[in-house]
Coordinates of N, CA and C in Angstrom, one line a residue:
M26 N 0.9 -1.2 0.0 CA 0.0 0.0 0.0 C 0.9 1.2 0.0
R27 N 0.6 2.2 -0.9 CA 1.4 3.4 -1.0 C 0.5 4.6 -0.6
C28 N 1.2 5.5 0.2 CA 0.5 6.6 0.7 C 1.1 7.9 0.2
N29 N 0.2 8.8 -0.3 CA 0.6 10.1 -0.8 C 0.7 11.0 0.5
K30 N 1.9 11.5 0.8 CA 2.2 12.2 2.0 C 1.4 13.6 2.0
R31 N 1.2 14.1 0.9 CA 0.5 15.4 0.8 C -0.9 15.3 1.1
T32 N -1.6 14.3 0.5 CA -3.1 14.2 0.6 C -3.5 13.3 1.8
G33 N -2.5 12.4 2.2 CA -2.9 11.4 3.2 C -3.7 10.3 2.7
K34 N -3.8 10.1 1.4 CA -4.6 9.1 0.8 C -3.7 7.9 0.4
A35 N -4.2 6.7 0.6 CA -3.4 5.5 0.2 C -4.2 4.7 -0.7
K36 N -3.6 4.0 -1.7 CA -4.3 3.1 -2.6 C -4.0 1.6 -2.2
K37 N -5.1 0.9 -2.2 CA -5.0 -0.6 -2.0 C -5.8 -1.2 -3.1
G38 N -5.1 -1.7 -4.1 CA -5.8 -2.2 -5.3 C -6.6 -1.1 -5.9
N39 N -7.9 -1.2 -6.2 CA -8.7 -0.2 -6.8 C -9.3 0.7 -5.8
E40 N -9.1 0.5 -4.5 CA -9.7 1.3 -3.4 C -8.7 2.4 -3.0
T41 N -9.3 3.6 -2.6 CA -8.6 4.7 -2.0 C -9.0 4.9 -0.6
T42 N -8.0 4.8 0.3 CA -8.3 5.0 1.7 C -7.6 6.3 2.2
M43 N -8.1 6.9 3.3 CA -7.6 8.1 3.9 C -7.0 7.8 5.3
N44 N -5.9 8.4 5.6 CA -5.4 8.3 6.9 C -6.1 9.3 7.8
E45 N -5.9 9.2 9.1 CA -6.7 10.0 10.1 C -6.5 11.5 9.9
Q46 N -5.3 11.9 9.6 CA -5.0 13.3 9.3 C -5.8 13.8 8.2
A47 N -5.9 13.1 7.1 CA -6.6 13.5 5.9 C -8.1 13.6 6.2
K48 N -8.6 12.6 7.0 CA -10.0 12.7 7.4 C -10.3 13.9 8.2
M49 N -9.4 14.2 9.1 CA -9.5 15.4 10.0 C -9.6 16.7 9.2
L50 N -8.7 16.8 8.2 CA -8.6 18.0 7.4 C -9.8 18.1 6.5
A51 N -10.4 17.0 6.1 CA -11.5 17.0 5.2 C -12.9 17.2 5.9
G52 N -12.8 17.3 7.3 CA -14.0 17.5 8.0 C -14.8 16.2 8.3
K53 N -14.1 15.1 8.1 CA -14.8 13.8 8.4 C -14.5 13.3 9.8
L54 N -15.2 12.3 10.2 CA -14.9 11.8 11.6 C -13.5 11.2 11.6
Y55 N -12.8 11.4 12.6 CA -11.5 10.8 12.8 C -11.2 10.6 14.2
T56 N -10.1 9.9 14.5 CA -9.7 9.7 15.9 C -8.4 10.4 16.2
A57 N -8.4 11.3 17.2 CA -7.2 12.0 17.5 C -6.2 11.1 18.2
Q58 N -6.5 9.9 18.5 CA -5.6 9.0 19.1 C -4.6 8.3 18.1
D59 N -4.8 8.7 16.8 CA -3.9 8.2 15.8 C -2.5 8.5 16.1
P60 N -1.5 7.6 15.9 CA -0.1 7.8 16.3 C 0.5 9.1 15.7
Q61 N 0.2 9.3 14.4 CA 0.8 10.4 13.7 C 0.2 11.7 14.2
L62 N -1.1 11.8 14.5 CA -1.7 13.0 15.0 C -1.2 13.2 16.5
T63 N -1.1 12.1 17.2 CA -0.5 12.3 18.6 C 0.9 12.9 18.5
A64 N 1.7 12.4 17.6 CA 3.1 12.9 17.5 C 3.0 14.4 17.1
D65 N 2.1 14.8 16.1 CA 2.0 16.2 15.7 C 1.5 17.1 16.9
H66 N 0.6 16.5 17.7 CA 0.1 17.3 18.8 C 1.2 17.5 19.8
Q67 N 2.0 16.5 20.1 CA 3.1 16.6 21.0 C 4.2 17.6 20.5
R68 N 4.4 17.6 19.2 CA 5.3 18.6 18.7 C 4.8 20.0 19.0
A69 N 3.5 20.3 18.8 CA 2.9 21.6 19.0 C 3.0 21.9 20.5
L70 N 2.8 21.0 21.4 CA 2.9 21.2 22.8 C 4.4 21.6 23.2
R71 N 5.3 20.9 22.6 CA 6.7 21.3 22.9 C 7.1 22.7 22.4
L72 N 6.6 23.1 21.2 CA 7.0 24.4 20.7 C 6.2 25.5 21.4
T73 N 5.0 25.3 21.7 CA 4.2 26.3 22.5 C 4.8 26.5 23.9
R74 N 5.2 25.4 24.5 CA 5.8 25.5 25.8 C 7.1 26.3 25.7
R75 N 7.9 26.1 24.7 CA 9.1 26.9 24.6 C 8.8 28.3 24.3
Y76 N 7.8 28.6 23.5 CA 7.3 29.9 23.1 C 6.9 30.7 24.4
N77 N 6.1 30.0 25.2 CA 5.5 30.6 26.4 C 6.5 30.9 27.5
M78 N 7.7 30.2 27.4 CA 8.7 30.5 28.3 C 9.7 31.6 27.9
T79 N 9.5 32.1 26.7 CA 10.4 33.2 26.3 C 10.2 34.5 27.1
A80 N 11.3 35.2 27.2 CA 11.2 36.5 27.9 C 10.8 37.6 26.9
E81 N 10.4 38.8 27.5 CA 9.9 39.9 26.7 C 10.9 40.4 25.7
D82 N 12.2 40.2 25.9 CA 13.2 40.8 25.0 C 13.7 39.7 24.1
Q83 N 13.0 38.6 23.9 CA 13.4 37.5 23.0 C 12.5 37.4 21.8
Q84 N 12.3 38.6 21.1 CA 11.4 38.6 20.0 C 11.9 37.8 18.8
E85 N 13.2 37.8 18.6 CA 13.7 37.0 17.5 C 13.4 35.5 17.7
E86 N 13.6 35.0 19.0 CA 13.4 33.6 19.3 C 11.9 33.3 19.1
R87 N 11.0 34.2 19.5 CA 9.6 34.0 19.3 C 9.2 33.9 17.8
E88 N 9.8 34.8 17.0 CA 9.5 34.7 15.6 C 10.0 33.4 15.0
T89 N 11.2 32.9 15.4 CA 11.7 31.6 14.9 C 10.7 30.5 15.3
L90 N 10.3 30.5 16.6 CA 9.4 29.4 17.0 C 8.1 29.5 16.3
L91 N 7.5 30.7 16.1 CA 6.2 30.7 15.3 C 6.4 30.2 13.9
Q92 N 7.5 30.5 13.3 CA 7.7 30.0 11.9 C 7.8 28.5 11.9
E93 N 8.4 27.9 12.9 CA 8.4 26.5 13.0 C 7.1 25.8 13.4
L94 N 6.3 26.5 14.2 CA 5.1 26.0 14.8 C 3.9 26.1 13.7
L95 N 3.8 27.3 13.1 CA 2.6 27.5 12.3 C 2.8 27.1 10.8
G96 N 1.7 26.9 10.2 CA 1.7 26.6 8.7 C 2.2 27.7 7.9
S97 N 1.8 29.0 8.2 CA 2.3 30.1 7.4 C 2.2 31.3 8.3
V98 N 3.3 32.2 8.3 CA 3.3 33.4 9.1 C 3.8 34.5 8.3
G99 N 3.0 35.7 8.3 CA 3.4 36.8 7.6 C 4.4 37.7 8.3
E100 N 4.5 39.0 7.8 CA 5.4 39.9 8.4 C 4.7 40.6 9.6
D101 N 5.5 41.0 10.6 CA 5.0 41.8 11.7 C 3.9 41.0 12.5
V102 N 4.2 39.8 12.9 CA 3.2 39.0 13.6 C 3.6 38.9 15.1
V103 N 2.7 39.3 16.0 CA 3.0 39.3 17.4 C 1.9 38.5 18.1
I104 N 2.3 37.5 18.9 CA 1.4 36.8 19.7 C 1.9 36.8 21.1
M105 N 1.2 37.4 22.0 CA 1.6 37.5 23.4 C 1.5 36.2 24.1
P106 N 2.5 35.7 24.8 CA 2.3 34.5 25.6 C 1.5 34.8 26.8
P107 N 0.7 33.7 27.3 CA 0.8 32.4 26.8 C -0.2 32.2 25.6
F108 N 0.2 31.3 24.7 CA -0.6 31.0 23.5 C -0.6 29.4 23.4
R109 N -1.8 28.9 23.0 CA -1.9 27.5 22.8 C -2.6 27.1 21.6
C110 N -2.2 26.0 21.0 CA -2.9 25.4 19.8 C -2.8 23.9 19.8
D111 N -3.6 23.3 19.0 CA -3.6 21.8 18.9 C -2.4 21.3 18.1
Y112 N -2.2 21.9 16.9 CA -1.2 21.4 15.9 C -0.3 22.5 15.4
G113 N -0.9 23.6 15.2 CA -0.1 24.8 14.6 C 0.0 24.7 13.1
S114 N 0.2 23.6 12.6 CA 0.4 23.4 11.1 C -0.8 23.8 10.3
Q115 N -2.0 23.8 10.9 CA -3.2 24.2 10.2 C -3.5 25.7 10.3
I116 N -2.6 26.5 10.9 CA -2.8 27.9 11.1 C -2.0 28.7 10.1
E117 N -2.7 29.6 9.4 CA -2.1 30.5 8.5 C -2.4 31.9 8.8
I118 N -1.4 32.8 9.1 CA -1.6 34.1 9.5 C -1.0 35.1 8.5
G119 N -1.7 36.2 8.2 CA -1.2 37.2 7.3 C -0.3 38.2 7.9
D120 N -0.1 39.3 7.3 CA 0.8 40.4 7.8 C 0.1 41.2 8.9
H121 N 0.9 41.8 9.7 CA 0.5 42.8 10.7 C -0.6 42.2 11.6
F122 N -0.3 41.2 12.3 CA -1.2 40.5 13.2 C -0.8 40.7 14.6
F123 N -1.8 40.9 15.5 CA -1.5 41.0 16.9 C -2.6 40.2 17.7
A124 N -2.1 39.3 18.6 CA -3.0 38.5 19.5 C -2.5 38.8 20.9
N125 N -3.5 39.2 21.7 CA -3.1 39.6 23.1 C -3.0 38.3 23.9
Y126 N -2.8 38.4 25.2 CA -2.5 37.3 26.1 C -3.6 36.2 26.1
D127 N -3.1 34.9 26.2 CA -3.9 33.8 26.5 C -4.9 33.4 25.4
C128 N -4.5 33.5 24.1 CA -5.4 33.1 23.0 C -5.2 31.6 22.8
L129 N -6.3 31.0 22.3 CA -6.3 29.5 22.1 C -6.9 29.2 20.8
F130 N -6.1 28.5 20.0 CA -6.6 28.1 18.6 C -6.6 26.5 18.6
L131 N -7.8 26.0 18.4 CA -8.0 24.5 18.2 C -8.0 24.3 16.7
D132 N -6.9 24.0 16.2 CA -6.7 23.9 14.7 C -6.7 22.5 14.2
V133 N -7.8 21.7 14.4 CA -7.9 20.4 13.8 C -8.3 20.6 12.3
C134 N -8.9 21.7 12.0 CA -9.1 22.1 10.6 C -8.4 23.4 10.4
P135 N -8.2 23.9 9.1 CA -7.5 25.1 8.9 C -8.1 26.3 9.6
I136 N -7.2 27.2 10.1 CA -7.6 28.5 10.6 C -6.8 29.5 9.7
T137 N -7.5 30.3 8.9 CA -6.9 31.2 8.0 C -7.2 32.6 8.4
I138 N -6.2 33.4 8.6 CA -6.3 34.8 9.1 C -5.7 35.7 8.2
G139 N -6.4 36.8 7.8 CA -5.9 37.8 6.8 C -4.9 38.8 7.4
D140 N -4.7 39.9 6.7 CA -3.8 41.0 7.1 C -4.5 42.0 8.1
H141 N -3.7 42.6 8.9 CA -4.2 43.6 9.8 C -5.3 43.1 10.7
V142 N -5.1 42.0 11.4 CA -6.1 41.5 12.3 C -5.6 41.6 13.7
M143 N -6.5 42.0 14.6 CA -6.1 42.2 16.0 C -7.1 41.3 16.9
L144 N -6.5 40.6 17.8 CA -7.3 39.8 18.7 C -7.1 40.2 20.1
G145 N -8.2 40.4 20.9 CA -8.0 40.8 22.3 C -7.6 39.6 23.1
P146 N -7.4 39.7 24.4 CA -7.0 38.6 25.3 C -8.1 37.5 25.3
R147 N -7.6 36.3 25.4 CA -8.4 35.1 25.6 C -9.4 34.9 24.4
V148 N -9.0 35.3 23.3 CA -9.9 34.9 22.1 C -9.6 33.4 21.8
C149 N -10.7 32.7 21.5 CA -10.7 31.3 21.3 C -11.2 31.0 19.9
L150 N -10.4 30.4 19.0 CA -10.9 29.9 17.7 C -11.0 28.4 17.7
Y151 N -12.2 27.9 17.6 CA -12.5 26.5 17.8 C -12.9 25.9 16.4
T152 N -12.0 25.1 15.8 CA -12.5 24.3 14.6 C -12.9 22.9 15.0
A153 N -12.7 22.5 16.3 CA -13.0 21.2 16.7 C -14.5 21.0 17.1
A154 N -15.0 19.9 16.7 CA -16.4 19.6 17.0 C -16.6 18.1 17.3
H155 N -17.8 17.8 17.9 CA -18.0 16.4 18.3 C -19.4 16.0 17.9
P156 N -19.6 14.7 17.6 CA -21.0 14.2 17.1 C -22.0 14.5 18.2
L157 N -23.2 14.8 17.7 CA -24.4 15.0 18.6 C -24.9 13.7 19.2
S158 N -24.6 12.6 18.5 CA -25.0 11.3 19.0 C -24.1 10.9 20.1
A159 N -24.6 10.6 21.3 CA -23.8 10.2 22.4 C -23.1 8.9 22.2
E160 N -23.8 8.0 21.5 CA -23.2 6.7 21.2 C -21.9 6.8 20.3
V161 N -22.0 7.7 19.3 CA -20.8 7.9 18.5 C -19.7 8.8 19.2
R162 N -20.2 9.8 19.9 CA -19.3 10.7 20.6 C -18.5 9.9 21.7
D163 N -19.1 8.9 22.4 CA -18.5 8.2 23.4 C -17.4 7.3 22.9
T164 N -17.3 7.0 21.6 CA -16.2 6.2 21.0 C -14.9 7.1 20.9
G165 N -15.0 8.4 21.0 CA -13.9 9.2 20.9 C -13.7 9.8 19.5
L166 N -14.6 9.5 18.6 CA -14.5 10.1 17.2 C -14.9 11.5 17.3
E167 N -14.3 12.4 16.5 CA -14.6 13.8 16.4 C -14.4 14.3 15.0
Y168 N -14.7 15.6 14.8 CA -14.5 16.1 13.4 C -14.3 17.6 13.6
G169 N -14.1 18.3 12.5 CA -13.8 19.7 12.5 C -14.3 20.5 11.3
K170 N -14.4 21.8 11.4 CA -14.8 22.7 10.3 C -13.9 23.9 10.4
P171 N -13.4 24.4 9.2 CA -12.4 25.5 9.2 C -13.0 26.8 9.6
I172 N -12.1 27.7 10.1 CA -12.4 29.1 10.4 C -11.6 30.0 9.5
T173 N -12.3 31.0 8.9 CA -11.6 32.0 8.1 C -11.9 33.4 8.6
I174 N -10.9 34.2 8.8 CA -11.0 35.6 9.2 C -10.4 36.5 8.1
G175 N -11.1 37.5 7.7 CA -10.7 38.4 6.6 C -9.6 39.4 7.1
N176 N -9.5 40.5 6.3 CA -8.5 41.5 6.5 C -9.1 42.6 7.4
S177 N -8.2 43.3 8.2 CA -8.6 44.4 9.0 C -9.8 44.1 9.9
V178 N -9.6 43.1 10.7 CA -10.7 42.6 11.6 C -10.1 42.9 13.1
W179 N -11.0 43.4 13.9 CA -10.7 43.5 15.3 C -11.7 42.7 16.1
I180 N -11.2 41.7 16.9 CA -12.0 40.8 17.7 C -11.7 41.1 19.2
G181 N -12.7 41.5 19.9 CA -12.5 41.9 21.3 C -12.2 40.7 22.2
G182 N -11.9 41.0 23.5 CA -11.4 40.0 24.4 C -12.5 39.0 24.7
N183 N -12.1 37.7 25.0 CA -13.0 36.6 25.4 C -14.0 36.3 24.4
V184 N -13.8 36.5 23.1 CA -14.6 36.1 22.1 C -14.4 34.6 21.7
I185 N -15.4 33.9 21.4 CA -15.3 32.5 21.0 C -15.8 32.4 19.6
V186 N -15.0 31.9 18.6 CA -15.5 31.7 17.3 C -15.6 30.2 17.1
N187 N -16.9 29.8 16.7 CA -17.2 28.4 16.6 C -16.8 27.8 15.3
P188 N -16.7 26.4 15.2 CA -16.3 25.8 13.9 C -17.1 26.2 12.7
G189 N -16.4 26.3 11.6 CA -17.1 26.6 10.3 C -17.4 28.0 10.0
V190 N -17.0 29.0 10.9 CA -17.4 30.4 10.8 C -16.4 31.1 9.8
T191 N -17.0 31.9 9.0 CA -16.2 32.9 8.1 C -16.5 34.3 8.6
I192 N -15.5 35.1 8.9 CA -15.6 36.5 9.3 C -15.1 37.3 8.1
G193 N -15.9 38.3 7.7 CA -15.5 39.1 6.5 C -14.4 40.1 6.8
N194 N -14.2 41.0 5.9 CA -13.2 42.1 6.0 C -13.8 43.2 6.8
E195 N -12.9 43.9 7.6 CA -13.2 45.2 8.3 C -14.4 45.0 9.2
V196 N -14.4 43.9 10.0 CA -15.4 43.5 11.0 C -14.9 43.9 12.4
V197 N -15.7 44.4 13.2 CA -15.5 44.6 14.6 C -16.4 43.7 15.4
I198 N -15.8 42.9 16.4 CA -16.6 42.0 17.2 C -16.5 42.4 18.6
G199 N -17.6 42.6 19.3 CA -17.5 43.0 20.7 C -17.0 42.0 21.7
A200 N -16.5 42.4 22.8 CA -15.9 41.4 23.8 C -17.0 40.5 24.3
G201 N -16.6 39.3 24.6 CA -17.5 38.3 25.2 C -18.5 37.6 24.3
T202 N -18.3 37.9 23.0 CA -19.3 37.4 22.0 C -19.0 35.9 21.7
V203 N -20.0 35.1 21.4 CA -19.9 33.8 20.9 C -20.3 33.8 19.4
V204 N -19.4 33.6 18.5 CA -19.7 33.8 17.0 C -20.1 32.4 16.5
T205 N -21.4 32.2 16.1 CA -21.9 30.9 15.7 C -22.2 30.9 14.2
H206 N -22.2 32.1 13.5 CA -22.6 32.1 12.1 C -21.6 33.1 11.4
D207 N -21.6 33.0 10.1 CA -20.7 33.9 9.3 C -21.1 35.3 9.5
L208 N -20.1 36.2 9.3 CA -20.3 37.7 9.4 C -19.9 38.3 8.1
P209 N -20.7 39.2 7.5 CA -20.3 39.9 6.3 C -19.3 40.9 6.5
D210 N -18.8 41.5 5.4 CA -17.8 42.6 5.5 C -18.4 43.8 6.1
G211 N -17.5 44.6 6.8 CA -17.8 45.9 7.2 C -18.9 46.1 8.2
V212 N -19.0 45.2 9.3 CA -20.1 45.3 10.2 C -19.5 45.3 11.7
I213 N -20.3 45.8 12.6 CA -20.0 45.7 14.0 C -21.0 44.7 14.6
A214 N -20.5 43.7 15.2 CA -21.3 42.6 15.7 C -21.0 42.3 17.2
A215 N -22.0 41.9 17.9 CA -21.8 41.6 19.4 C -23.0 40.8 19.8
G216 N -23.0 40.5 21.1 CA -24.1 39.7 21.7 C -23.8 38.2 21.8
N217 N -24.7 37.5 22.4 CA -24.5 36.1 22.7 C -25.8 35.3 22.5
P218 N -26.0 34.7 21.3 CA -25.0 34.5 20.3 C -24.8 35.8 19.5
C219 N -23.7 35.8 18.7 CA -23.3 37.0 18.0 C -24.4 37.4 17.0
R220 N -24.6 38.7 16.8 CA -25.5 39.2 15.8 C -24.9 40.5 15.3
V221 N -25.3 40.9 14.1 CA -24.8 42.1 13.5 C -25.6 43.3 14.1
L222 N -24.9 44.3 14.6 CA -25.6 45.4 15.2 C -25.8 46.5 14.2
R223 N -24.8 46.8 13.4 CA -24.9 47.8 12.3 C -23.7 47.8 11.5
P224 N -23.7 48.4 10.3 CA -22.5 48.5 9.5 C -21.5 49.6 10.0
V225 N -20.3 49.4 9.7 CA -19.3 50.5 9.9 C -19.6 51.5 8.8
T226 N -19.9 52.8 9.2 CA -20.3 53.8 8.3 C -19.2 54.8 8.0
D227 N -19.5 55.7 7.0 CA -18.6 56.8 6.7 C -18.5 57.7 7.8
K228 N -19.5 57.9 8.6 CA -19.5 58.7 9.8 C -18.5 58.2 10.8
D229 N -18.4 56.8 11.0 CA -17.4 56.2 11.8 C -16.0 56.5 11.3
R230 N -15.8 56.3 10.0 CA -14.5 56.5 9.4 C -14.1 58.0 9.6
Q231 N -15.0 58.9 9.3 CA -14.7 60.4 9.4 C -14.3 60.7 10.9
F232 N -15.1 60.2 11.8 CA -14.8 60.5 13.3 C -13.4 60.1 13.6
W233 N -13.0 58.8 13.3 CA -11.7 58.3 13.7 C -10.6 58.9 12.9
Q234 N -10.8 59.3 11.7 CA -9.8 60.0 10.9 C -9.5 61.3 11.5
A235 N -10.6 62.0 12.0 CA -10.4 63.3 12.6 C -9.6 63.1 13.9
R236 N -9.8 62.1 14.7 CA -9.0 61.8 15.9 C -7.6 61.5 15.5
Q237 N -7.4 60.8 14.4 CA -6.0 60.6 14.0 C -5.3 61.9 13.6
Q238 N -6.0 62.8 12.9 CA -5.4 64.0 12.5 C -5.0 64.9 13.8
E239 N -5.9 64.8 14.8 CA -5.6 65.5 16.1 C -4.3 64.9 16.7
W240 N -4.2 63.6 16.7 CA -3.0 63.0 17.2 C -1.7 63.4 16.5
Q241 N -1.9 63.5 15.1 CA -0.7 63.9 14.3 C -0.4 65.4 14.6
A242 N -1.4 66.2 14.8 CA -1.2 67.7 15.1 C -0.5 67.8 16.5
D243 N -1.0 67.0 17.4 CA -0.4 67.1 18.8 C 1.1 66.7 18.7
G244 N 1.5 65.8 17.9 CA 2.9 65.4 17.8 C 3.7 66.5 17.2
E245 N 3.1 67.2 16.2 CA 3.9 68.2 15.5 C 4.2 69.4 16.5
T246 N 3.3 69.6 17.5 CA 3.5 70.8 18.3 C 4.4 70.5 19.6
D247 N 4.8 69.2 19.8 CA 5.6 68.8 20.9 C 7.0 69.4 20.8

């Protein structure tokens, strides 16, 4: 039996089988007790432990560890320790990213994050899910759904994003929200469960651009 390392699929005669990692990434039922997945999880635990033990002046060491841990890392990525994830390899982060303390990413399926994204403390991104049937759930089988976050998104502290959610560009999510459904571009959302409150308007942009101009003017007079 030959296995394609990229897809995790193996051929046996005329049949095609999938290993547990391939099932996991495809959103199918899988067992996390698989030896390869267990090894991958242990790798993530070792790297996050090392990352969380770094000192505040070890930014280069942090960057190196993130590049080793995560599937893809852009420029100017800052994740404040402590940080935890399941595998790391399913996480892709764009440029100019900031995550505050104690964020948790359960990346059994891909977590894709765009550019200029900010996360408050204790933001949790959960791609992991479990069967509703107790009989199946009790066997230890589980599954996942990916999470996608667009560009220029601000997510407040203690927000939970559930499996399968896509968040559009230029979205603001209020603290303490549980996001259970997709959010379109350019909205302010909050509540539990999360709901769209209103769009981000030109009035909002003008107000904050004026505050920015004040800040610039104050700097020029110092």
